[in-house]
Coordinates of C-alpha atoms in Angstrom, one line a residue:
Chain A
M30 CA 69.8 94.1 41.2
I31 CA 70.1 92.6 44.6
R32 CA 69.6 88.9 45.2
V33 CA 69.5 87.2 48.6
Q34 CA 69.5 83.5 48.9
N35 CA 68.9 81.6 52.2
I36 CA 71.0 83.8 54.4
T37 CA 71.3 83.0 58.1
K38 CA 73.0 85.1 60.7
S39 CA 73.3 84.5 64.5
F40 CA 74.8 86.7 67.1
G41 CA 75.7 84.3 69.9
A42 CA 72.6 82.5 70.8
V43 CA 70.3 84.9 69.0
Q44 CA 69.3 84.0 65.5
A45 CA 68.8 87.4 63.9
V46 CA 68.2 86.2 60.4
R47 CA 66.9 82.7 59.4
D48 CA 66.9 81.5 55.9
V49 CA 66.0 84.8 54.2
S50 CA 65.7 85.0 50.5
F51 CA 64.4 87.7 48.2
E52 CA 65.2 89.8 45.2
A53 CA 65.2 93.5 44.6
P54 CA 65.1 94.2 40.9
D55 CA 66.4 97.3 39.0
G56 CA 64.1 100.2 38.4
K57 CA 62.0 99.3 41.4
I58 CA 61.7 100.2 45.1
T59 CA 61.7 97.1 47.3
G60 CA 60.6 97.6 50.8
L61 CA 61.8 95.5 53.7
L62 CA 59.0 95.7 56.2
G63 CA 59.0 94.3 59.7
P64 CA 58.6 95.1 63.4
N65 CA 61.6 96.2 65.4
G66 CA 64.2 93.5 65.8
A67 CA 62.8 91.4 62.9
G68 CA 66.2 91.2 61.3
K69 CA 65.9 93.9 58.7
S70 CA 69.1 95.8 59.6
T71 CA 71.1 92.5 59.9
T72 CA 70.0 91.6 56.4
L73 CA 70.9 94.9 55.0
R74 CA 74.3 94.9 56.8
V75 CA 75.1 91.6 55.1
L76 CA 74.3 93.3 51.8
Y77 CA 76.5 96.3 52.3
T78 CA 79.1 93.8 53.6
V79 CA 79.9 95.0 57.0
I80 CA 79.0 91.6 58.4
K81 CA 79.2 88.2 56.8
P82 CA 76.3 85.7 56.7
D83 CA 76.7 82.4 58.6
S84 CA 75.3 80.6 55.6
G85 CA 73.5 81.3 52.3
S86 CA 74.7 83.9 49.8
A87 CA 73.8 87.3 48.5
N88 CA 75.0 89.2 45.4
I89 CA 74.8 92.7 44.0
D90 CA 74.6 92.7 40.2
G91 CA 75.8 89.2 40.4
V92 CA 78.8 90.1 42.6
D93 CA 79.0 88.0 45.7
V94 CA 79.1 90.0 48.9
V95 CA 81.3 87.6 50.7
T96 CA 83.9 86.5 48.2
D97 CA 84.2 89.8 46.4
S98 CA 83.0 92.3 49.0
L99 CA 85.1 95.2 47.7
E100 CA 83.5 95.0 44.2
A101 CA 80.1 94.5 45.8
R102 CA 80.6 97.7 47.9
R103 CA 81.5 99.6 44.8
R104 CA 78.1 98.9 43.4
V105 CA 76.2 99.9 46.5
G106 CA 75.4 103.1 48.1
A107 CA 74.4 102.4 51.7
L108 CA 72.7 104.6 54.3
P109 CA 72.9 102.7 57.6
H110 CA 70.5 103.4 60.3
G111 CA 71.4 106.4 62.3
A112 CA 74.4 107.2 60.1
G113 CA 76.6 110.0 61.6
L114 CA 78.5 112.7 59.9
Y115 CA 81.9 114.3 60.7
Q116 CA 80.8 117.4 62.7
H117 CA 83.9 119.4 62.0
L118 CA 83.6 119.0 58.3
T119 CA 81.2 120.9 56.1
A120 CA 78.4 119.0 54.3
R121 CA 80.4 119.4 51.1
E122 CA 83.6 118.1 52.7
N123 CA 81.7 115.1 54.1
I124 CA 80.4 114.2 50.7
A125 CA 83.7 114.8 48.9
Y126 CA 85.5 112.6 51.4
Y127 CA 83.2 109.7 50.5
A128 CA 83.6 110.4 46.8
T129 CA 87.4 110.2 47.1
L130 CA 87.3 107.0 49.1
A131 CA 84.8 105.5 46.7
G132 CA 87.3 106.0 43.9
V133 CA 85.7 108.9 42.0
P134 CA 88.5 110.3 39.8
K135 CA 89.9 113.5 41.2
S136 CA 88.9 115.6 38.2
E137 CA 85.2 114.5 38.6
I138 CA 84.9 114.9 42.3
D139 CA 83.8 118.6 42.4
G140 CA 81.2 118.0 39.7
R141 CA 79.8 114.9 41.3
V142 CA 79.6 116.6 44.7
E143 CA 77.9 119.5 43.2
K144 CA 75.4 117.3 41.4
V145 CA 74.2 115.4 44.5
I146 CA 74.1 118.7 46.5
D147 CA 71.9 120.0 43.8
E148 CA 69.7 116.9 43.5
L149 CA 69.2 116.5 47.2
E150 CA 68.7 120.3 47.7
I151 CA 71.5 120.6 50.1
I152 CA 73.0 123.8 48.7
E153 CA 71.6 126.0 51.4
F154 CA 73.7 124.3 54.1
A155 CA 76.4 122.7 52.0
D156 CA 79.2 124.9 53.2
R157 CA 78.4 124.8 56.9
Q158 CA 80.1 122.4 59.4
T159 CA 77.6 119.7 60.1
K160 CA 77.6 120.3 63.8
G161 CA 74.1 121.3 64.8
F162 CA 72.4 120.1 61.6
S163 CA 68.8 119.0 62.0
Q164 CA 68.0 115.3 61.6
G165 CA 66.6 116.0 58.1
Q166 CA 69.7 117.9 57.0
R167 CA 71.9 115.1 58.4
T168 CA 70.0 112.4 56.6
K169 CA 70.2 114.3 53.3
V170 CA 73.9 114.8 53.6
A171 CA 74.4 111.1 54.7
L172 CA 72.3 110.0 51.7
A173 CA 74.2 112.4 49.4
R174 CA 77.6 111.0 50.4
S175 CA 76.4 107.4 49.8
L176 CA 75.1 108.4 46.3
V177 CA 78.1 110.5 45.3
H178 CA 79.9 107.6 43.5
D179 CA 76.7 107.0 41.5
P180 CA 76.0 103.4 42.7
H181 CA 73.5 101.4 40.7
N182 CA 72.1 99.9 43.9
V183 CA 70.9 101.9 46.9
I184 CA 70.4 100.4 50.4
L185 CA 68.6 102.6 52.9
D186 CA 68.1 101.4 56.5
E187 CA 65.1 103.2 58.1
P188 CA 66.0 106.5 56.3
T189 CA 62.9 108.3 57.5
S190 CA 63.2 107.6 61.2
G191 CA 63.4 110.8 63.1
L192 CA 62.3 113.0 60.2
D193 CA 59.4 115.4 60.2
V194 CA 56.7 115.4 57.6
T195 CA 58.3 117.7 55.2
A196 CA 61.7 116.0 55.4
T197 CA 60.0 112.6 55.0
R198 CA 58.2 113.8 51.9
S199 CA 61.3 115.3 50.3
L200 CA 63.2 112.1 51.1
R201 CA 60.4 110.0 49.4
D202 CA 60.7 112.2 46.3
I203 CA 64.4 111.6 46.2
I204 CA 63.9 107.8 46.5
R205 CA 61.4 107.9 43.7
K206 CA 63.9 109.8 41.6
L207 CA 66.5 107.1 42.2
K208 CA 64.0 104.6 41.0
S209 CA 63.2 106.5 37.8
N210 CA 66.9 106.6 37.1
G211 CA 66.7 102.8 36.8
R212 CA 68.4 102.0 40.1
C213 CA 67.6 99.2 42.4
V214 CA 66.4 100.7 45.6
L215 CA 66.1 98.5 48.8
F216 CA 64.8 100.2 51.8
S217 CA 63.7 99.1 55.2
S218 CA 61.0 100.5 57.5
H219 CA 58.8 99.4 60.3
I220 CA 56.1 101.8 59.2
M221 CA 53.7 100.1 56.9
Q222 CA 52.1 103.2 55.4
E223 CA 55.4 104.4 54.3
V224 CA 56.2 101.2 52.6
A225 CA 52.8 101.1 51.0
A226 CA 53.2 104.6 49.7
L227 CA 56.6 104.1 48.2
C228 CA 57.3 100.5 47.3
D229 CA 56.7 98.4 44.3
D230 CA 57.6 95.2 46.0
I231 CA 57.3 94.4 49.7
V232 CA 59.2 91.8 51.7
I233 CA 57.7 91.4 55.2
I234 CA 60.2 90.0 57.7
S235 CA 59.4 88.8 61.2
H236 CA 61.5 87.0 63.7
G237 CA 64.3 86.7 61.2
K238 CA 62.2 85.0 58.6
V239 CA 60.4 86.2 55.4
A240 CA 56.7 86.0 56.2
I241 CA 55.5 87.0 52.8
Q242 CA 56.7 88.9 49.7
G243 CA 55.3 90.4 46.5
T244 CA 53.5 93.5 45.3
T245 CA 51.0 95.2 47.6
E246 CA 48.1 93.6 45.6
R247 CA 49.5 90.2 45.8
I248 CA 50.1 90.4 49.5
L249 CA 46.5 91.5 50.1
E250 CA 45.3 88.7 47.9
R251 CA 47.4 86.1 49.6
T252 CA 46.5 87.1 53.2
G253 CA 42.8 87.5 52.2
T254 CA 42.6 91.0 53.6
N255 CA 41.9 94.3 51.9
D256 CA 44.0 96.4 54.2
L257 CA 47.8 96.3 54.3
E258 CA 47.8 96.7 58.1
D259 CA 45.7 93.6 58.5
A260 CA 47.9 91.8 56.0
F261 CA 51.0 92.8 57.9
V262 CA 49.6 91.5 61.2
A263 CA 48.4 88.3 59.5
A264 CA 51.7 87.8 57.9
I265 CA 53.7 88.4 61.0
R266 CA 51.5 86.0 62.9
R267 CA 52.5 83.2 60.6
V268 CA 56.1 83.2 61.6
E269 CA 55.5 83.9 65.3
P270 CA 57.4 81.3 67.2
V271 CA 55.1 78.9 68.9
A272 CA 55.1 79.9 72.5
Chain B
M468 CA 98.0 104.5 49.0
K469 CA 95.6 107.1 47.7
T470 CA 93.0 105.9 50.1
I471 CA 95.4 106.0 53.0
L472 CA 96.4 109.6 52.1
T473 CA 92.7 110.5 51.8
V474 CA 92.0 109.2 55.3
I475 CA 95.0 110.9 56.8
R476 CA 94.1 114.2 55.2
K477 CA 90.5 114.0 56.4
E478 CA 91.4 113.0 60.0
V479 CA 94.0 115.7 60.3
L480 CA 91.6 118.4 58.9
D481 CA 88.8 117.1 61.1
N482 CA 90.9 117.1 64.2
F483 CA 92.5 120.4 63.5
R484 CA 89.0 121.9 63.6
D485 CA 88.3 120.3 67.0
R486 CA 89.4 122.7 69.6
R487 CA 90.0 120.2 72.3
T488 CA 92.2 117.9 70.2
L489 CA 94.1 120.8 68.8
L490 CA 94.7 122.5 72.2
T491 CA 95.9 119.2 73.7
A492 CA 98.2 118.6 70.8
V493 CA 99.8 122.0 70.4
I494 CA 99.4 123.5 73.9
M495 CA 99.1 121.0 76.7
G496 CA 101.5 118.3 75.5
P497 CA 104.3 120.4 74.3
L498 CA 104.2 123.1 77.0
F499 CA 103.5 121.0 80.0
G500 CA 106.9 119.3 80.0
P501 CA 109.2 122.3 79.5
L502 CA 107.2 124.3 82.0
L503 CA 107.4 121.7 84.7
F504 CA 111.0 121.2 83.9
A505 CA 111.8 124.9 84.2
V506 CA 110.1 125.1 87.5
M507 CA 111.9 122.1 88.9
I508 CA 115.3 123.3 87.7
N509 CA 114.7 126.7 89.2
L510 CA 113.7 125.3 92.5
S511 CA 116.8 123.0 92.5
I512 CA 119.1 125.9 91.6
E513 CA 117.6 128.0 94.4
K514 CA 118.1 125.2 96.8
S515 CA 121.7 124.3 96.0
L516 CA 122.7 128.0 96.0
S517 CA 121.1 128.8 99.3
A518 CA 122.6 125.8 101.0
G519 CA 126.2 126.8 100.2
E520 CA 126.1 130.6 100.6
R521 CA 123.5 131.5 103.1
T522 CA 124.6 132.5 106.6
L523 CA 123.5 129.9 109.1
E524 CA 122.0 131.0 112.4
V525 CA 122.7 128.4 115.0
P526 CA 121.7 128.6 118.6
V527 CA 124.8 127.9 120.7
I528 CA 124.3 127.0 124.4
G529 CA 127.2 128.2 126.4
A530 CA 128.6 130.5 123.7
E531 CA 130.2 132.6 126.4
L532 CA 132.4 129.7 127.4
A533 CA 134.1 129.6 124.0
P534 CA 134.4 133.1 122.5
N535 CA 137.2 132.0 120.1
L536 CA 135.2 129.1 118.7
V537 CA 132.2 131.3 118.2
R538 CA 134.3 133.9 116.4
F539 CA 135.8 131.1 114.2
L540 CA 132.3 129.9 113.3
E541 CA 131.3 133.5 112.4
S542 CA 134.1 133.6 109.9
K543 CA 132.5 130.5 108.3
S544 CA 129.1 132.3 108.0
I545 CA 127.7 130.4 111.0
N546 CA 126.4 132.9 113.5
A547 CA 125.7 132.0 117.1
I548 CA 122.3 133.2 118.3
D549 CA 120.3 132.8 121.5
G550 CA 118.0 129.9 121.6
P551 CA 117.3 126.9 123.8
E552 CA 118.9 127.1 127.2
T553 CA 119.0 123.4 128.2
I554 CA 119.6 120.1 126.6
D555 CA 115.9 119.2 126.8
E556 CA 114.9 122.4 125.2
A557 CA 117.5 121.9 122.5
I558 CA 116.2 118.4 121.7
E559 CA 112.6 119.7 121.7
A560 CA 113.5 122.6 119.4
V561 CA 115.2 120.2 116.9
K562 CA 112.5 117.6 117.1
S563 CA 109.8 120.1 116.4
G564 CA 111.7 121.5 113.4
E565 CA 111.9 124.9 115.1
Q566 CA 115.7 124.7 114.8
S567 CA 117.7 122.7 112.4
V568 CA 120.8 122.5 114.4
V569 CA 121.6 123.4 118.0
V570 CA 125.2 123.4 119.4
R571 CA 126.0 123.0 123.0
I572 CA 129.3 123.8 124.5
V573 CA 129.7 121.8 127.7
P574 CA 130.6 123.8 130.9
E575 CA 133.9 121.9 131.3
F576 CA 134.9 123.1 127.7
G577 CA 137.5 125.7 128.8
E578 CA 139.0 123.5 131.4
Q579 CA 139.3 120.5 129.0
L580 CA 140.9 122.7 126.4
A581 CA 143.4 124.1 128.8
N582 CA 144.4 120.6 129.9
A583 CA 144.7 119.5 126.3
E584 CA 142.0 116.9 126.8
P585 CA 139.4 116.4 124.1
A586 CA 136.9 119.2 124.7
T587 CA 133.3 118.3 124.1
V588 CA 130.9 120.2 121.8
E589 CA 127.5 118.6 121.2
V590 CA 125.6 119.0 117.9
Y591 CA 121.9 118.3 118.0
S592 CA 120.1 117.8 114.7
D593 CA 117.5 115.6 113.0
E594 CA 119.4 113.5 110.5
A595 CA 116.2 112.4 108.8
D596 CA 115.6 115.9 107.6
N597 CA 117.5 116.6 104.4
D598 CA 117.9 120.3 105.0
A599 CA 118.9 119.9 108.7
R600 CA 121.4 117.3 107.7
K601 CA 123.1 119.7 105.3
E602 CA 123.3 122.4 107.9
A603 CA 124.5 120.0 110.6
R604 CA 127.2 118.9 108.2
R605 CA 128.3 122.5 107.7
V606 CA 128.5 123.1 111.4
R607 CA 130.4 119.8 112.0
S608 CA 132.9 120.5 109.2
A609 CA 133.5 124.0 110.7
L610 CA 134.0 122.5 114.1
G611 CA 136.4 120.0 112.6
E612 CA 138.5 122.7 111.0
Y613 CA 138.7 124.6 114.3
S614 CA 139.7 121.4 116.0
Q615 CA 142.4 120.7 113.4
G616 CA 143.8 124.3 113.8
I617 CA 144.1 123.8 117.6
S618 CA 145.7 120.4 117.2
A619 CA 148.3 121.8 114.7
L620 CA 149.2 124.5 117.2
R621 CA 149.6 122.0 120.0
L622 CA 151.8 119.8 117.9
M623 CA 154.0 122.7 116.9
A624 CA 154.2 123.8 120.5
R625 CA 155.7 120.4 121.2
G626 CA 158.1 120.7 118.3
V627 CA 156.2 118.2 116.2
S628 CA 155.3 119.0 112.6
P629 CA 151.5 118.8 112.1
Q630 CA 152.4 116.8 108.9
V631 CA 152.9 113.8 111.2
L632 CA 149.1 113.5 111.4
R633 CA 148.7 113.3 107.7
A634 CA 149.7 109.8 106.7
I635 CA 147.7 110.0 103.5
N636 CA 146.9 113.0 101.4
I637 CA 143.6 112.5 99.7
D638 CA 143.2 114.3 96.4
E639 CA 139.7 114.1 94.9
V640 CA 139.5 114.5 91.2
D641 CA 135.9 114.8 89.9
V642 CA 135.9 113.6 86.3
S643 CA 132.3 114.2 85.7
T644 CA 132.0 116.9 83.0
P645 CA 129.5 119.7 83.6
S646 CA 127.2 118.3 80.9
G647 CA 127.6 114.9 82.5
R648 CA 126.0 116.2 85.6
S649 CA 123.2 117.9 83.7
G650 CA 122.4 114.5 82.0
L651 CA 120.9 113.2 85.3
L652 CA 118.4 116.0 85.6
L653 CA 117.8 116.3 81.9
G654 CA 117.1 112.6 81.8
M655 CA 113.5 113.2 82.7
M656 CA 113.0 115.3 79.5
S657 CA 112.8 112.1 77.4
Y658 CA 109.8 111.2 79.4
F659 CA 108.3 114.7 78.7
F660 CA 108.9 114.3 75.0
I661 CA 107.3 110.8 74.9
F662 CA 104.4 112.1 77.0
A663 CA 103.9 115.1 74.8
M664 CA 104.0 112.9 71.7
L665 CA 101.4 110.5 73.0
I666 CA 99.1 113.2 74.3
G667 CA 99.3 114.9 70.9
G668 CA 98.0 111.8 69.1
M669 CA 95.6 110.6 71.8
Y670 CA 92.4 112.4 70.9
L671 CA 92.8 111.7 67.2
A672 CA 93.4 108.0 68.0
I673 CA 90.2 107.9 70.1
D674 CA 88.2 110.0 67.8
S675 CA 89.0 108.0 64.7
T676 CA 88.0 104.7 66.3
A677 CA 85.8 104.8 69.4
G678 CA 84.5 108.2 68.5
E679 CA 83.7 107.2 64.9
R680 CA 81.7 104.3 66.2
E681 CA 79.9 106.3 68.8
R682 CA 78.8 108.9 66.2
G683 CA 77.5 106.2 63.9
S684 CA 79.9 107.3 61.1
L685 CA 81.8 104.0 61.2
E686 CA 79.3 101.8 59.5
P687 CA 78.8 103.9 56.4
L688 CA 82.5 104.3 56.2
L689 CA 82.9 100.5 56.2
S690 CA 80.4 100.2 53.5
L691 CA 82.6 102.1 51.1
P692 CA 84.7 100.2 48.5
V693 CA 87.9 100.5 50.6
T694 CA 89.6 97.8 52.7
R695 CA 89.5 98.1 56.5
D696 CA 93.3 97.8 56.6
Q697 CA 93.6 101.0 54.5
L698 CA 91.2 102.8 56.8
M699 CA 93.1 101.7 59.9
L700 CA 96.5 102.5 58.5
G701 CA 95.2 105.9 57.5
K702 CA 93.9 106.6 61.0
I703 CA 97.1 105.4 62.7
L704 CA 99.3 107.5 60.4
A705 CA 97.0 110.5 61.0
S706 CA 97.7 110.1 64.7
C707 CA 101.4 110.1 63.8
V708 CA 101.0 113.4 62.1
F709 CA 99.6 115.0 65.2
M710 CA 102.2 113.3 67.4
A711 CA 105.0 114.7 65.1
L712 CA 103.5 118.1 65.5
S713 CA 103.4 117.8 69.3
L714 CA 106.9 116.4 69.5
A715 CA 108.4 119.1 67.3
L716 CA 106.7 121.9 69.3
S717 CA 107.7 120.2 72.5
I718 CA 111.3 120.0 71.5
V719 CA 111.3 123.7 70.4
A720 CA 109.7 124.8 73.7
F721 CA 112.3 122.7 75.5
A722 CA 115.2 124.2 73.6
I723 CA 113.9 127.7 74.4
A724 CA 113.3 127.0 78.0
I725 CA 116.8 125.5 78.4
S726 CA 118.5 128.6 76.9
Y727 CA 116.8 130.8 79.5
L728 CA 117.5 128.6 82.5
P729 CA 120.7 129.5 84.5
L730 CA 121.9 125.9 84.2
Q731 CA 125.6 127.0 84.5
K732 CA 125.0 127.8 88.1
L733 CA 124.4 124.1 88.6
G734 CA 127.5 123.3 86.7
M735 CA 125.5 122.1 83.7
T736 CA 126.2 122.8 80.1
P737 CA 123.5 120.7 78.4
N738 CA 124.0 120.1 74.7
F739 CA 120.6 121.1 73.4
G740 CA 121.2 123.4 70.5
P741 CA 119.5 123.3 67.1
V742 CA 121.5 120.2 65.9
A743 CA 120.7 118.3 69.1
A744 CA 117.0 119.3 68.8
V745 CA 116.8 117.9 65.3
G746 CA 118.7 114.8 66.5
A747 CA 116.2 114.4 69.4
F748 CA 113.3 114.5 66.9
F749 CA 114.8 111.7 64.8
I750 CA 115.7 109.6 67.8
L751 CA 112.1 109.8 69.1
A752 CA 110.3 109.7 65.7
P753 CA 110.2 105.9 65.4
F754 CA 108.2 105.8 68.7
M755 CA 105.3 107.6 66.9
L756 CA 104.2 104.6 65.0
L757 CA 104.3 102.4 68.1
G758 CA 102.5 105.0 70.2
A759 CA 99.9 105.6 67.6
S760 CA 99.2 101.9 67.0
M761 CA 99.1 101.2 70.7
M762 CA 96.6 103.9 71.3
T763 CA 94.5 103.1 68.3
L764 CA 94.5 99.4 69.2
V765 CA 93.4 100.1 72.8
A766 CA 90.8 102.7 71.6
S767 CA 89.3 100.3 69.1
F768 CA 88.7 97.7 71.8
T769 CA 86.5 100.0 73.8
K770 CA 82.8 100.7 73.4
S771 CA 82.6 104.4 73.9
Y772 CA 84.7 107.6 73.7
K773 CA 84.8 107.9 77.5
E774 CA 85.9 104.3 78.0
A775 CA 88.5 104.8 75.4
Q776 CA 89.8 107.9 77.1
T777 CA 90.2 106.0 80.4
W778 CA 92.1 103.1 78.8
V779 CA 94.3 105.2 76.5
S780 CA 95.3 107.4 79.5
A781 CA 96.6 104.2 81.0
V782 CA 98.7 103.7 77.9
L783 CA 100.3 107.1 78.4
F784 CA 102.1 105.7 81.4
A785 CA 103.3 102.4 80.0
P786 CA 106.4 103.9 78.3
T787 CA 107.5 105.6 81.5
L788 CA 108.0 102.3 83.3
P789 CA 111.3 101.3 81.6
I790 CA 112.6 104.8 82.0
I791 CA 111.8 104.9 85.7
V792 CA 113.4 101.5 86.3
V793 CA 116.5 102.4 84.5
S794 CA 116.8 105.8 86.3
I795 CA 116.7 104.1 89.6
L796 CA 119.2 101.4 88.6
Q797 CA 121.4 103.9 86.8
V798 CA 121.9 101.7 83.8
R799 CA 124.4 102.6 81.1
P800 CA 123.3 102.4 77.5
A801 CA 124.0 98.9 76.2
F802 CA 123.2 97.4 72.9
E803 CA 120.6 94.9 74.3
L804 CA 118.7 97.8 75.8
M805 CA 118.2 99.3 72.4
F806 CA 115.5 96.7 71.8
V807 CA 113.3 98.2 74.5
P808 CA 111.2 100.9 73.0
S809 CA 111.0 104.2 75.0
L810 CA 114.0 103.0 77.0
S811 CA 116.3 103.1 74.0
Q812 CA 115.1 106.5 73.0
H813 CA 115.6 107.7 76.5
L814 CA 119.2 106.4 76.7
L815 CA 120.2 107.7 73.4
L816 CA 118.7 111.1 74.2
V817 CA 120.5 111.4 77.5
D818 CA 123.8 110.4 75.9
M819 CA 123.3 113.0 73.3
V820 CA 122.5 115.7 75.8
K821 CA 125.4 114.7 77.9
N822 CA 127.7 115.3 74.9
E823 CA 128.7 111.7 74.9
P824 CA 129.3 109.8 71.7
V825 CA 126.1 108.2 70.5
V826 CA 126.9 104.9 68.7
L827 CA 125.3 104.6 65.3
E828 CA 124.5 100.9 65.7
N829 CA 122.5 101.8 68.8
I830 CA 120.5 104.4 66.9
V831 CA 119.7 102.0 64.1
A832 CA 118.9 99.1 66.6
S833 CA 116.6 101.4 68.5
A834 CA 114.8 102.8 65.4
V835 CA 114.4 99.4 63.7
S836 CA 113.2 97.5 66.7
T837 CA 110.7 100.2 67.7
L838 CA 109.4 100.5 64.2
L839 CA 109.0 96.7 63.9
L840 CA 107.1 96.6 67.1
G841 CA 105.0 99.6 66.0
G842 CA 104.3 97.7 62.7
L843 CA 103.2 94.6 64.7
F844 CA 100.8 96.7 66.8
A845 CA 99.4 98.3 63.6
W846 CA 98.9 94.9 62.1
I847 CA 97.1 93.7 65.2
A848 CA 95.0 96.8 65.2
A849 CA 94.1 96.3 61.5
K850 CA 93.3 92.7 62.2
L851 CA 90.9 93.6 65.0
Y852 CA 89.3 96.2 62.7
R853 CA 88.1 93.3 60.5
R854 CA 86.0 91.8 63.3
E855 CA 82.3 92.3 63.1
G856 CA 82.1 93.0 66.8
L857 CA 83.6 96.3 65.9
L858 CA 80.2 97.8 65.1
G859 CA 79.1 97.2 68.6

């Protein structure tokens, strides 16, 4: 369960996030939808605690991301946008490294690594050095290593970008599987169809502000449209800064 | 602690598989110094041997006027040959470097000698040229000897003992030990060791900071339930592992090179056996933490791998400055100097190689102060690692 309350974050003169609040409940997939530069990544970065909000608060399973960031990180598996692997390590070694750092007991590491390799269908390339992996393979390994400590909350920043159709589909299946395990999945995308196909709840962000949030049906209802694309455009227009 | 060890193990494994990093650490750093050293020593041996023993060929104008003098010079391995005929030609030949030394015996030489007047012999040489100066000195000292011989004969002919002319007898006693002399030349080896050490850890320091950020593997790493201090410390210590490897290889290579070099010919007996090699390792070891922290600190400031490379290369030369200054000023090891990293290691190492007693307090002062400074740099690096700007 992820809860965000009124967070604000500026980089210099640029206000990346302005007063954003939303909730991502357990057992559901929550989609953070918005155009490029809307503040999605910044919001997610605050949640996996690599940056601190200027004001407002956020918590993971009730653990504050600022005051108890270490514990918050323990409850989160994060896949940042464009996450890189260690090229000279094999996929398995990459995953095992994260497992050890995340505090998985030594006796359980092999089993856990094996389990995510199996779940994410990595076995074919698990023992190759990751140099030269395709984008799809890289994403799978990066996701596997962020899931290896079995986090209850999963944060994915544009996980499907750069993936081909098959890879995207297989990733969607994985995300659905995470949800059916009762996890809280929060993922961002600027592709509406993807969010529509996958998410239970949608939070549309534009210019650092939440434009609208709710289930697909609710959003269609509130924007008075019958097409998510129209709803998206309508919602974004609401927060467009007055020129 | 477990986290730090995990990071060290991963960084070492990762970089061991990176051919460039490995080659730099085990080949370039450790072998560059000893090789260069061997070449320099060999050159200097050749030079000093040739200067003393080689037969000099010196054009003598008017050789026929002084056959006895020419014969005497020959006995001193200085052969008179044909060359320039006039003063102008002589000057020209020396100026152009065609001849190092030209001797001219003036036409009145025989007459002056017969009249017991000072007979003139002119020596033309370019004193700005090191080699020419050495050869001219040999010619002059041979001429001086000849002159003394004749003076002695003249005094005896007048019933005066040649001893009269020697009011003072100068006895030179050179107290510099053979290994003392070698210390000067071996002084530069401390720089090679420090250089090899830094080079060995350089790529790891860059890879684990700027490289990690450029690859996009930093952000997921920071989202793990570990503190940034632990990550940073692990990375710095991983650099230390590579630096230790480089240093050890470099010392071994050096010890081997030295045992093959004909240093005795230069009057050197450097103390660089197995015990000294181990001693050298421990004298230099405290510098690892400082070097690794410095490089990591600089690399984490930069935005890309390339930029980091540029800046870290600059760091490689920082430790040489104190060594150069001291080599020029010829400073003796003093307790205060033990608080200057790189310099203290250099001074201790030189003393050890010169077979001079190394004071224990100095070793402790050097190690403690260098480690403290290293710790400070590591702390600053860790502090900087907590900044958000790190993600770039």
